[in-house]
CSV table of C-alpha atoms and ligand atoms in Angstrom, one decimal:
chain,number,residue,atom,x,y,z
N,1,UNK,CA,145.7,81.2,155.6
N,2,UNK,CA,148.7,84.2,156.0
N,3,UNK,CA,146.0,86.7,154.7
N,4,UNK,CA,142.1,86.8,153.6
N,5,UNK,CA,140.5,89.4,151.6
N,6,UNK,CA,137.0,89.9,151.1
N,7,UNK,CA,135.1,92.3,148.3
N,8,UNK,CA,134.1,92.5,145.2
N,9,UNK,CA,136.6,90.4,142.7
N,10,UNK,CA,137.3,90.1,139.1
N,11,UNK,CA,137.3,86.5,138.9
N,12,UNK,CA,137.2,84.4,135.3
N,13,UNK,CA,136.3,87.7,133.4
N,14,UNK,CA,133.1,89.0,136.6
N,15,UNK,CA,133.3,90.2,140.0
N,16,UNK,CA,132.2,88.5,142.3
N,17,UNK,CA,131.7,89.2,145.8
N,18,UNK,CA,134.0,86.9,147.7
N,19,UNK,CA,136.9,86.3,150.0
N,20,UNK,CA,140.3,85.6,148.2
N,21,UNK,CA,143.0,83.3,150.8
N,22,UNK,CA,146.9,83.9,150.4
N,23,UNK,CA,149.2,81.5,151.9
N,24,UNK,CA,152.8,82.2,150.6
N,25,UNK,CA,152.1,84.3,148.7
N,26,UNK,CA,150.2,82.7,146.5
N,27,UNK,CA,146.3,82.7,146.3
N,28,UNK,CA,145.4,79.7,148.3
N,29,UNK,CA,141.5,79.8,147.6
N,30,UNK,CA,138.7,81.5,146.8
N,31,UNK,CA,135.2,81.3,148.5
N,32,UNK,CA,132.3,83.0,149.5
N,33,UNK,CA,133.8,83.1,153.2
N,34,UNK,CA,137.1,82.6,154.5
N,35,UNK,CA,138.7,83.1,157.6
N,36,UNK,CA,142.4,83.7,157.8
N,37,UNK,CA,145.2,84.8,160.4
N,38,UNK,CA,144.8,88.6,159.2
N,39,UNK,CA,141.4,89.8,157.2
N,40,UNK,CA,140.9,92.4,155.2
N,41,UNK,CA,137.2,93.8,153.9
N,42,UNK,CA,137.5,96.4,150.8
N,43,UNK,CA,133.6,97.2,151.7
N,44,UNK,CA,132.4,99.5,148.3
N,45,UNK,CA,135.8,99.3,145.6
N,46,UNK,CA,136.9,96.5,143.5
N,47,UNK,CA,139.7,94.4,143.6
N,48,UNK,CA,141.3,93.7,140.3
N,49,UNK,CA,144.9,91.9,139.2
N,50,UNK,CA,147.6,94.0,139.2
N,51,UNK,CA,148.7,95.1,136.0
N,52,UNK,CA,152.1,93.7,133.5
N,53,UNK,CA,154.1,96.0,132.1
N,54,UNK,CA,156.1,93.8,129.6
N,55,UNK,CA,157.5,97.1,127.8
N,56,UNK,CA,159.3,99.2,130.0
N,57,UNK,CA,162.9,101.4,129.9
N,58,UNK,CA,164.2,101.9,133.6
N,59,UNK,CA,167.4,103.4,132.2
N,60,UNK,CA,169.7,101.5,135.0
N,61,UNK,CA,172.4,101.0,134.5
N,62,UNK,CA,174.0,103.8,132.8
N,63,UNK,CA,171.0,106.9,132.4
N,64,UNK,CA,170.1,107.0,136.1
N,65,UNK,CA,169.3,110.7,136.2
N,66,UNK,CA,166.1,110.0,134.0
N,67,UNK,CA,165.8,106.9,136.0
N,68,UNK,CA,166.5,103.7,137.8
N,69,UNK,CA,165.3,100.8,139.2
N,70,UNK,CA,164.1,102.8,142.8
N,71,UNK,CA,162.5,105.6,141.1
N,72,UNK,CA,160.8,103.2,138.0
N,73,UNK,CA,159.5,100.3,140.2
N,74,UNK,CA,158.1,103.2,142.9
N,75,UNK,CA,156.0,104.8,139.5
N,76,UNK,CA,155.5,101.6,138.6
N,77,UNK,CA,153.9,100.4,142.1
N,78,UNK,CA,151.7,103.7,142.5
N,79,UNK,CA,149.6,102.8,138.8
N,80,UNK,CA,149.4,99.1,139.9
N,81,UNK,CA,151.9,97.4,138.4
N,82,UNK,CA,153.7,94.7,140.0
N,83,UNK,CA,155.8,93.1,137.2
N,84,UNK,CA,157.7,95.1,134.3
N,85,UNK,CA,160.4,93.8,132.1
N,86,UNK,CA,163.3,95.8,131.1
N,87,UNK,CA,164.3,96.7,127.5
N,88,UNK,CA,168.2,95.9,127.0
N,89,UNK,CA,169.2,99.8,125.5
N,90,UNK,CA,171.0,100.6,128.9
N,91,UNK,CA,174.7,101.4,129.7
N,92,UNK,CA,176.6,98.9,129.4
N,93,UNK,CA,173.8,97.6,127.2
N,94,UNK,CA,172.2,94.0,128.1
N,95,UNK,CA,174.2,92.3,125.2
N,96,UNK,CA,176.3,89.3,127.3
N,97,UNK,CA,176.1,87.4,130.5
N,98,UNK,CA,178.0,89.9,132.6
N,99,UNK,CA,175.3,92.9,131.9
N,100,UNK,CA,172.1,90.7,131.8
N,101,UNK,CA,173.8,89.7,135.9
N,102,UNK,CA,174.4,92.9,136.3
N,103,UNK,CA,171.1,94.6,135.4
N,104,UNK,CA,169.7,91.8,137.4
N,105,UNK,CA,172.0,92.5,140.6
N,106,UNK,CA,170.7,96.0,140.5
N,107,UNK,CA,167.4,95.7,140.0
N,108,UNK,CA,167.2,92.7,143.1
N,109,UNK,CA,168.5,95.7,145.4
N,110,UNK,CA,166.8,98.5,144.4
N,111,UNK,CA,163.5,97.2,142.7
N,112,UNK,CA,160.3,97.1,144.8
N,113,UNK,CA,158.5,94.9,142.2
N,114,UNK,CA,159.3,91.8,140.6
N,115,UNK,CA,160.9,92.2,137.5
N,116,UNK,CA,161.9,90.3,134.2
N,117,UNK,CA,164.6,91.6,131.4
N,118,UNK,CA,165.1,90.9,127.8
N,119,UNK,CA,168.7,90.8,126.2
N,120,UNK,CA,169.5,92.4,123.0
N,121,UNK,CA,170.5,90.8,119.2
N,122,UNK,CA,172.0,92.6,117.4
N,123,UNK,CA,174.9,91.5,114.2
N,124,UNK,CA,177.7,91.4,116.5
N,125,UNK,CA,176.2,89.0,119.3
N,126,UNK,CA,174.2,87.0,117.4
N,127,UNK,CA,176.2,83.9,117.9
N,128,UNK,CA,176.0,83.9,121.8
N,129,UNK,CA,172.1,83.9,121.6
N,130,UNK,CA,172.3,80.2,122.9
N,131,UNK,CA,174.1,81.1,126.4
N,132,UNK,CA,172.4,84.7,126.4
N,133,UNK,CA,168.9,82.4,126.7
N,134,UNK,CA,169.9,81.0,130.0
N,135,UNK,CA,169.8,84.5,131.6
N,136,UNK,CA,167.2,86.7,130.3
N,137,UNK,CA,163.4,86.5,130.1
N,138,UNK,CA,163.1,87.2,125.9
N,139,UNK,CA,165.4,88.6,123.2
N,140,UNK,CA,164.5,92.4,121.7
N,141,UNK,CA,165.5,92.9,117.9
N,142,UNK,CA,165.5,96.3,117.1
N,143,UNK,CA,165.1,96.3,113.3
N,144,UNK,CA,165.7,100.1,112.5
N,145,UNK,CA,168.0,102.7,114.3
N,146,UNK,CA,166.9,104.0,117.4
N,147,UNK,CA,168.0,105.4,120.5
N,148,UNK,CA,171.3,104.0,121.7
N,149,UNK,CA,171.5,102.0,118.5
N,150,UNK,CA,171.3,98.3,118.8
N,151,UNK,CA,170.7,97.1,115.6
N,152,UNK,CA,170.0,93.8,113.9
N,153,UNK,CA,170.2,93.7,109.9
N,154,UNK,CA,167.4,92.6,108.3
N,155,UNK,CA,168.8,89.7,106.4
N,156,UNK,CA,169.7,88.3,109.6
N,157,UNK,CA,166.6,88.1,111.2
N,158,UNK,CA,165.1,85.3,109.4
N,159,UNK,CA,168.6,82.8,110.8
N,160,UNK,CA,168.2,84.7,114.3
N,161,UNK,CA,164.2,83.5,115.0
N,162,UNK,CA,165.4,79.7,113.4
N,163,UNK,CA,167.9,79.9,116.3
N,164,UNK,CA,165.8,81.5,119.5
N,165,UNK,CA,162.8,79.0,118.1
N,166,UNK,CA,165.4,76.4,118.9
N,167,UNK,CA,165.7,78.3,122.6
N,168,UNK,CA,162.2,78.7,122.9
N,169,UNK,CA,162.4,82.4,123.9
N,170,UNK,CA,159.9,85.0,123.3
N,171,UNK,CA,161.2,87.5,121.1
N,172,UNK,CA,160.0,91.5,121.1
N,173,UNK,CA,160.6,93.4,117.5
N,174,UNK,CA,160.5,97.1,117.0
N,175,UNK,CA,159.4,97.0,113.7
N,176,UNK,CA,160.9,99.7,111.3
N,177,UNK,CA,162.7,98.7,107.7
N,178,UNK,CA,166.1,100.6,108.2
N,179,UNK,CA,166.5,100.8,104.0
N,180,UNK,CA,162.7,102.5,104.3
N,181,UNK,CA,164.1,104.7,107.2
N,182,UNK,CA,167.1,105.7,104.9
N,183,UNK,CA,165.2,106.9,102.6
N,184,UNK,CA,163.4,108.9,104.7
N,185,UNK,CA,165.7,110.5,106.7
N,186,UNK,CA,165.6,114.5,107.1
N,187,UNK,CA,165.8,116.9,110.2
N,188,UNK,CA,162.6,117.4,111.9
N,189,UNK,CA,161.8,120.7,113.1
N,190,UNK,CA,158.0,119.1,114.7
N,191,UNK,CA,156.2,116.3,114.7
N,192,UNK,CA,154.8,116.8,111.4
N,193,UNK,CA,158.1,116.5,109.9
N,194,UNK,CA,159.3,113.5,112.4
N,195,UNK,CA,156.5,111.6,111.5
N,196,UNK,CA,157.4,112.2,107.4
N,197,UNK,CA,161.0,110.7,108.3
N,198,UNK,CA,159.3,107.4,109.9
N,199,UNK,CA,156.4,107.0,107.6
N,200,UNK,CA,153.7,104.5,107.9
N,201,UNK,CA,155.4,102.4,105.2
N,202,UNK,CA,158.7,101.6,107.1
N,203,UNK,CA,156.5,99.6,109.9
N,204,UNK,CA,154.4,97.9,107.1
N,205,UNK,CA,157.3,97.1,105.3
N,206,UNK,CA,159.2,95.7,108.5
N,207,UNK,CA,155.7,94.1,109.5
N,208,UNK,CA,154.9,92.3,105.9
N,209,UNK,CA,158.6,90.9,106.3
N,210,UNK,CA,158.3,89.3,109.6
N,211,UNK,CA,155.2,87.5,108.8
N,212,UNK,CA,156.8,86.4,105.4
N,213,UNK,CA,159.3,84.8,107.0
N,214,UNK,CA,158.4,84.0,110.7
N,215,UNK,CA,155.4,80.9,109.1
N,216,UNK,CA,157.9,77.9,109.9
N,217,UNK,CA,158.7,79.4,113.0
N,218,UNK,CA,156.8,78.3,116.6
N,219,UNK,CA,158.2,80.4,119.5
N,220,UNK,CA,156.3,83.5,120.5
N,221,UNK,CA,156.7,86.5,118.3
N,222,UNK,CA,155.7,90.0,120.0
N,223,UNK,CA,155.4,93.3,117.5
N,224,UNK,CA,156.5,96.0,120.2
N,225,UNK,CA,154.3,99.3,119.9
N,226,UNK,CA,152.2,98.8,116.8
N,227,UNK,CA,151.2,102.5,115.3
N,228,UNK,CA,149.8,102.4,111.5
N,229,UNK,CA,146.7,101.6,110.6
N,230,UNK,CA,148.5,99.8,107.7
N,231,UNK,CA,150.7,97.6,109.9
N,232,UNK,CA,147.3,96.9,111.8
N,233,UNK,CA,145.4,95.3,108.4
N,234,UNK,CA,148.9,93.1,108.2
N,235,UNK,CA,148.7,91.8,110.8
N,236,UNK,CA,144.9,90.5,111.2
N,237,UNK,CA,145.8,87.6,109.5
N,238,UNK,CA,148.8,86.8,111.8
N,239,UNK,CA,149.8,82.7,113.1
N,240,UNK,CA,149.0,82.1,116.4
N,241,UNK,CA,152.4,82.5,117.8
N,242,UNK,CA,152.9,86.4,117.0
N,243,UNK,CA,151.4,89.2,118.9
N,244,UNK,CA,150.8,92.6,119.1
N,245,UNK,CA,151.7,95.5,121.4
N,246,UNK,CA,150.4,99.1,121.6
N,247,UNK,CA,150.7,101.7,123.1
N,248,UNK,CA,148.8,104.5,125.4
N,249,UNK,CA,150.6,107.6,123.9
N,250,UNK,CA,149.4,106.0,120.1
N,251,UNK,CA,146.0,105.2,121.6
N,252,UNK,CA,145.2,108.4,123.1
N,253,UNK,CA,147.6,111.1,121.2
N,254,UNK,CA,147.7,111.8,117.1
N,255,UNK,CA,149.7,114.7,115.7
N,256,UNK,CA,146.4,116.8,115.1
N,257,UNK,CA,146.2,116.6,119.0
N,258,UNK,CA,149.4,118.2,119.8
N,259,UNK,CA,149.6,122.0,119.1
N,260,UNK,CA,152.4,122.9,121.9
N,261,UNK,CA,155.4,121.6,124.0
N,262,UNK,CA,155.8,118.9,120.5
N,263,UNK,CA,159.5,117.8,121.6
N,264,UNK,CA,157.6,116.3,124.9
N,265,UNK,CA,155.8,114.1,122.3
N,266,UNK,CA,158.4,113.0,120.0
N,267,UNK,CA,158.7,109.3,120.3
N,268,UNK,CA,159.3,106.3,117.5
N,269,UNK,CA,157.5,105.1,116.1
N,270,UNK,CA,155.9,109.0,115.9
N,271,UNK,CA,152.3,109.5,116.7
N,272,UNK,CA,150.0,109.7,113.6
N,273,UNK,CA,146.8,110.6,112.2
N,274,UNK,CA,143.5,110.4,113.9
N,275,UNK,CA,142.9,107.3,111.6
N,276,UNK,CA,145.7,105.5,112.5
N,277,UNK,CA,144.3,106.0,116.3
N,278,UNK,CA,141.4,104.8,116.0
N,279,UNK,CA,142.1,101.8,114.3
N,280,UNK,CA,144.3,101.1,117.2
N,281,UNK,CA,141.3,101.8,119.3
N,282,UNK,CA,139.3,98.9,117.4
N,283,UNK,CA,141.8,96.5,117.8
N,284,UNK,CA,142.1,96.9,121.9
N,285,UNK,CA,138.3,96.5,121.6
N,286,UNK,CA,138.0,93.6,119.7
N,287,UNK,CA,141.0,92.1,120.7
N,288,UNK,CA,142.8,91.9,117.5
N,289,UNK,CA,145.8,93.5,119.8
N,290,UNK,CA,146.8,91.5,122.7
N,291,UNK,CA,148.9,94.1,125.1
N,292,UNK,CA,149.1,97.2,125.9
N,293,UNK,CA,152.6,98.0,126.8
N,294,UNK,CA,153.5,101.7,128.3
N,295,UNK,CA,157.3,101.8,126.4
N,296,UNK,CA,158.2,103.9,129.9
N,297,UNK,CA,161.2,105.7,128.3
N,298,UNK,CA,161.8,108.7,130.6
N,299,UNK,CA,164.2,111.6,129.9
N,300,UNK,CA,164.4,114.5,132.0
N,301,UNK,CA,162.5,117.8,130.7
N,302,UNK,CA,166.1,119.6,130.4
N,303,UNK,CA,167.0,116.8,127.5
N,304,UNK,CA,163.6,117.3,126.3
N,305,UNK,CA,163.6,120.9,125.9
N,306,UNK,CA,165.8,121.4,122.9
N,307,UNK,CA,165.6,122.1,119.1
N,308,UNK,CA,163.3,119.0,118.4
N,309,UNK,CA,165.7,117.5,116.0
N,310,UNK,CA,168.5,117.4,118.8
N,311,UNK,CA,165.6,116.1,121.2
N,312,UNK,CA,165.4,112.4,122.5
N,313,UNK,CA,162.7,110.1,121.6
N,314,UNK,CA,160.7,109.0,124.4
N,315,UNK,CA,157.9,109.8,127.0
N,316,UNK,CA,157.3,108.2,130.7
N,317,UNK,CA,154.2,105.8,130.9
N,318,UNK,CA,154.2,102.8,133.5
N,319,UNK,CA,152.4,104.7,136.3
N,320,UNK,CA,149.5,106.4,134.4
N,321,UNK,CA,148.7,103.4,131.6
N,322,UNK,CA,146.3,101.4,134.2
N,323,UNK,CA,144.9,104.3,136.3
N,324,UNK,CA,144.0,105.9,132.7
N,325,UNK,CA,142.6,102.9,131.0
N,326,UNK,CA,140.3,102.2,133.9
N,327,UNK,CA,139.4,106.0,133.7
N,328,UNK,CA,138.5,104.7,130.3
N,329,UNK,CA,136.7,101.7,130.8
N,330,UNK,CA,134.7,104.1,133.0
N,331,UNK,CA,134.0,106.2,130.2
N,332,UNK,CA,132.6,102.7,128.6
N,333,UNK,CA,135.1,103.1,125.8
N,334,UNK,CA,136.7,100.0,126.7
N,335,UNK,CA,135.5,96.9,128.7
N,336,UNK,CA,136.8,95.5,131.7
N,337,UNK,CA,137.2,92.1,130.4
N,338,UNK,CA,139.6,93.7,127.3
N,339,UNK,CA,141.6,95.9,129.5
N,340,UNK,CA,142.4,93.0,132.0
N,341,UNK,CA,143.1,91.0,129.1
N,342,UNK,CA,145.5,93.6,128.1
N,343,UNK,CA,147.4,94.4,131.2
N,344,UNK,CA,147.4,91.3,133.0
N,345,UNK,CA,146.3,88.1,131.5
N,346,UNK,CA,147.7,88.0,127.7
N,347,UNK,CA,151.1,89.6,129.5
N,348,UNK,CA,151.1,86.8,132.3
N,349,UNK,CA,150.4,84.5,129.1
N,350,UNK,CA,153.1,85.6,126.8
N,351,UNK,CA,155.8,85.7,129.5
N,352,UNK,CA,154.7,82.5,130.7
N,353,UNK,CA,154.4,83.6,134.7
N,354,UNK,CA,151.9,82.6,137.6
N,355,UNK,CA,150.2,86.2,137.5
N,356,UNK,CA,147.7,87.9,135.6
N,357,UNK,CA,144.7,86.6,137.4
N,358,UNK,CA,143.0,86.1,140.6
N,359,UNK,CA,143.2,82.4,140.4
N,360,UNK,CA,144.2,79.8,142.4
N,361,UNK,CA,147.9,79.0,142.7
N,362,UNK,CA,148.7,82.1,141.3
N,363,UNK,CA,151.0,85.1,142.7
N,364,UNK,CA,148.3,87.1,145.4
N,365,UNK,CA,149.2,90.3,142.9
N,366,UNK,CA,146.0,92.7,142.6
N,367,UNK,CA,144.7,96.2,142.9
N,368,UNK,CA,141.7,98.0,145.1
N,369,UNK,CA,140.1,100.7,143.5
N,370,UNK,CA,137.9,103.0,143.9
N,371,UNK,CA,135.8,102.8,141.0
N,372,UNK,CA,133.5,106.0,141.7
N,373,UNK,CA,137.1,108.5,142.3
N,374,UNK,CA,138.3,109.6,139.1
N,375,UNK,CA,140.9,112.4,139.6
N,376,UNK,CA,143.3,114.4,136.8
N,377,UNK,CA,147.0,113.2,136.8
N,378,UNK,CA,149.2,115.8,137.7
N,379,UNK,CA,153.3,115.2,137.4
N,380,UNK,CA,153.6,116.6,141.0
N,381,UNK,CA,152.2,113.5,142.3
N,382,UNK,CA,154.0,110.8,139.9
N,383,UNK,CA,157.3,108.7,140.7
N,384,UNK,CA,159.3,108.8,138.0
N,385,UNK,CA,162.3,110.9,138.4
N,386,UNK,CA,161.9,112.5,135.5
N,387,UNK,CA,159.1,114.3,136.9
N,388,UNK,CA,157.0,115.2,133.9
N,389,UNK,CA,154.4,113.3,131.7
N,390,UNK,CA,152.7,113.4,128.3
N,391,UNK,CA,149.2,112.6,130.1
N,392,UNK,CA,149.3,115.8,132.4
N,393,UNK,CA,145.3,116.4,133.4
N,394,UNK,CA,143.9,113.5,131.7
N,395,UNK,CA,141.6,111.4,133.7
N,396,UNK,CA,142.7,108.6,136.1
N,397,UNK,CA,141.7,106.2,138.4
N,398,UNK,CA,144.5,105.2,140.7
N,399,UNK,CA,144.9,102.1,143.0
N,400,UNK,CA,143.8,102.8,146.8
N,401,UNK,CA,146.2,99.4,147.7
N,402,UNK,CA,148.0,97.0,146.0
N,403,UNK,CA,149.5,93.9,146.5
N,404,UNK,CA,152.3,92.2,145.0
N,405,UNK,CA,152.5,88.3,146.4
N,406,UNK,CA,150.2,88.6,148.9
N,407,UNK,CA,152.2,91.7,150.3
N,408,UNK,CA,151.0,95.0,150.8
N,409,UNK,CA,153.0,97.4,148.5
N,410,UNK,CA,151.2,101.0,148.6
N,411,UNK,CA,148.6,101.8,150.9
N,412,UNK,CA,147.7,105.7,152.4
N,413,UNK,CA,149.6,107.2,149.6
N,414,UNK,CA,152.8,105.2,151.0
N,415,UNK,CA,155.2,102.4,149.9
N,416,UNK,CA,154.9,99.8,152.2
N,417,UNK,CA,157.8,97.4,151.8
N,418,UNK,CA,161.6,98.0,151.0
N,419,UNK,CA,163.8,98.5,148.5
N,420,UNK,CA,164.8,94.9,146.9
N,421,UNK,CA,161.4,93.6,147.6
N,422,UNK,CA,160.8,92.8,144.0
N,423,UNK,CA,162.1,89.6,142.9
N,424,UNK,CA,163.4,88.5,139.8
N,425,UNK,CA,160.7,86.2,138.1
N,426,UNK,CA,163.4,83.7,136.6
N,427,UNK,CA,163.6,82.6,133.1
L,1,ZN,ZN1,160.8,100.8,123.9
């Protein structure tokens, strides 16, 4: 064995105290005692898998200054996250070949984790979805309007999932009925009024359409960032093949929370009521959701601080969504076994990769922690470049060290391997 670790490990949903072997990177075996060339004891802390991040924007190419791959990956790393995957609403966007290579190309030389991207449909490169699927881990449809538009009509959706079930690709929606959207629209002067132009009924509309006419249709369907309590009922009774994402700011943040600073928390779909919270909260206890997914989409605080209608949609998330959560399951308001299930396994599941578990023949990807040292997160000590976030003060637990195949990628505080460590994971 390269490598033998030996504590207490969250192995097939219990810790157990045991020593976990890495050979190439991969975990070789796990016993009550092994002996390898190099051993490490984590006497007192837990060692858990690191966390998926199948949501994330790392604005690179084209938005650097709220981003990149360095700066995103680095966040990334620090909440224990060794794997992300890239949304496609970049400059150039991630639309053909030559920007899916691209994206990859930079993210090989400056990522420090491994990494996976998704390619965008939209109406105009629909037809080249068959030579797109070679390159790119999953499609994202964007249904409504958002951010650096990328739009794909409704009408067309139905003839796109035929196709990418023929590709067998995962496909992510951001589910919002552009018609519904239309109807809405207004100028929003707080969050109040942002959430009126993006009610509850555009996502349940957009919802109640994909599961009309996604039954005939086998490959996996993900519903990006779930936030109504009324999209939530929908989908209950959802096949097999579709799942559901949420996210931290909609789990821990409604607009009766926010009195101050609301441009910080614009994002779409807008946070809602308390109700719509908690219902979120039921399903990532009972597992009706599958993922949580941080939708990292950093801007800097000088874009932020505008008239709120002029103000970009978005907040930072990959480093604080595990540290919080396990500050949560802490709190017992969630359980180890659903927040693992959330951050590691279902992800490693849906994006069909050898992580998301200590288990043999898997990637040697996992966390220490030190379960008993909750701190407050504070921006000053974050990664991203943007240097703000939306969870300023709330309660954390962050990794001590973490591992990304069988390497050690932040120990005392520090990044411990190089730029271009991270790999891409291959489609
Ligand atoms: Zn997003």
């Amino acid at each position: 064995m390269d490598l033998t670790i030996e504590g207490n490990a969250y192995i097939k949903g219990t810790f157990v105290n045991c020593c976990v072997g890495i050979e190439e990177g991969k975990i070789a075996a796990i016993k009550k005692i092994l002996k390898g060339d190099k051993h490490l004891k984590f006497e007192k802390k837990l060692i858990l898998p690191a966390g998926i991040d199948i949501h994330v924007h790392f604005r690179d190419p084209g938005f650097v200054h709220k981003e990149d791959f360095y700066s995103g990956s680095k966040a990334a790393a620090f909440g224990g996250i060794t794997c992300i995957f890239d949304m496609p609403n970049t400059q150039p966007r991630t639309t053909n070949i030559n920007t899916v290579l691209e994206k990859i190309t930079i993210a090989n030389n400056k990522s420090y984790i491994d990494f996976g991207l998704y390619a965008a449909i939209t109406d105009k490169n629909i037809k080249s979805m068959g030579e797109l699927s070679k390159y790119c881990n999953g499609f994202k449809i964007y249904l409504g309007s958002t951010t650096n538009s990328l739009q794909l009509s409704e009408h067309k959706l139905e003839n796109a999932l035929y196709q990418i079930a023929a590709l067998n690709k995962m496909t992510l929606i951001h589910a919002e009925n552009e018609q519904c959207l239309r109807e809405n629209k207004g100028i929003a002067h707080n969050l109040r009024e942002h959430l009126y132009h993006h009610p509850s009924e555009c996502e349940e509309t957009s919802i109640a359409h994909i599961l009309k006419i996604c039954k005939d249709i086998s490959s996996k369907i993900h519903i990006c960032h779930l936030s109504s309590c009324g999209g939530f009922e929908l989908l209950r009774r959802r096949p097999k093949n579709v799942s559901v994402g949420v996210t931290p700011h909609h789990l821990l943040y409604d607009i009766s929370r926010i009195t101050s600073n609301e441009t910080l928390y614009k994002v779409i779909p807008p946070l809602r009521s308390n109700l719509d919270r908690e219902t979120l909260w039921q399903g990532i206890k009972n597992g009706d959701i599958d993922i949580l997914e941080s939708d990292h989409a950093p801007h800097t605080l000088e874009e932020k601080e505008v008239d709120f209608d002029k103000a970009p949609s978005g907040v930072p998330g990959v480093e604080t969504t595990y540290p919080m959560f396990l500050a949560e399951v802490k709190k017992e308001h969630i359980s180890f076994t659903r927040l693992i299930s959330l951050l590691c396994e279902r992800p490693a599941e849906l994006m069909n990769i050898p992580k998301g578990e200590l288990e043999v023949g898997r990637d040697a990807d996992f966390i220490v922690i030190n379960y008993k040292e909750t701190e407050k997160i504070k921006s000053d000590k974050l990664h991203s470049k943007c240097g703000w976030t939306p969870f300023e003060g709330m309660d954390a637990i962050f990794p001590s060290q973490v591992f990304v195949r069988g390497e050690k990628l932040i120990e005392d505080n520090e990044i411990q391997v190089s730029q271009g460590f991270g790999q891409f994971i291959g489609v």
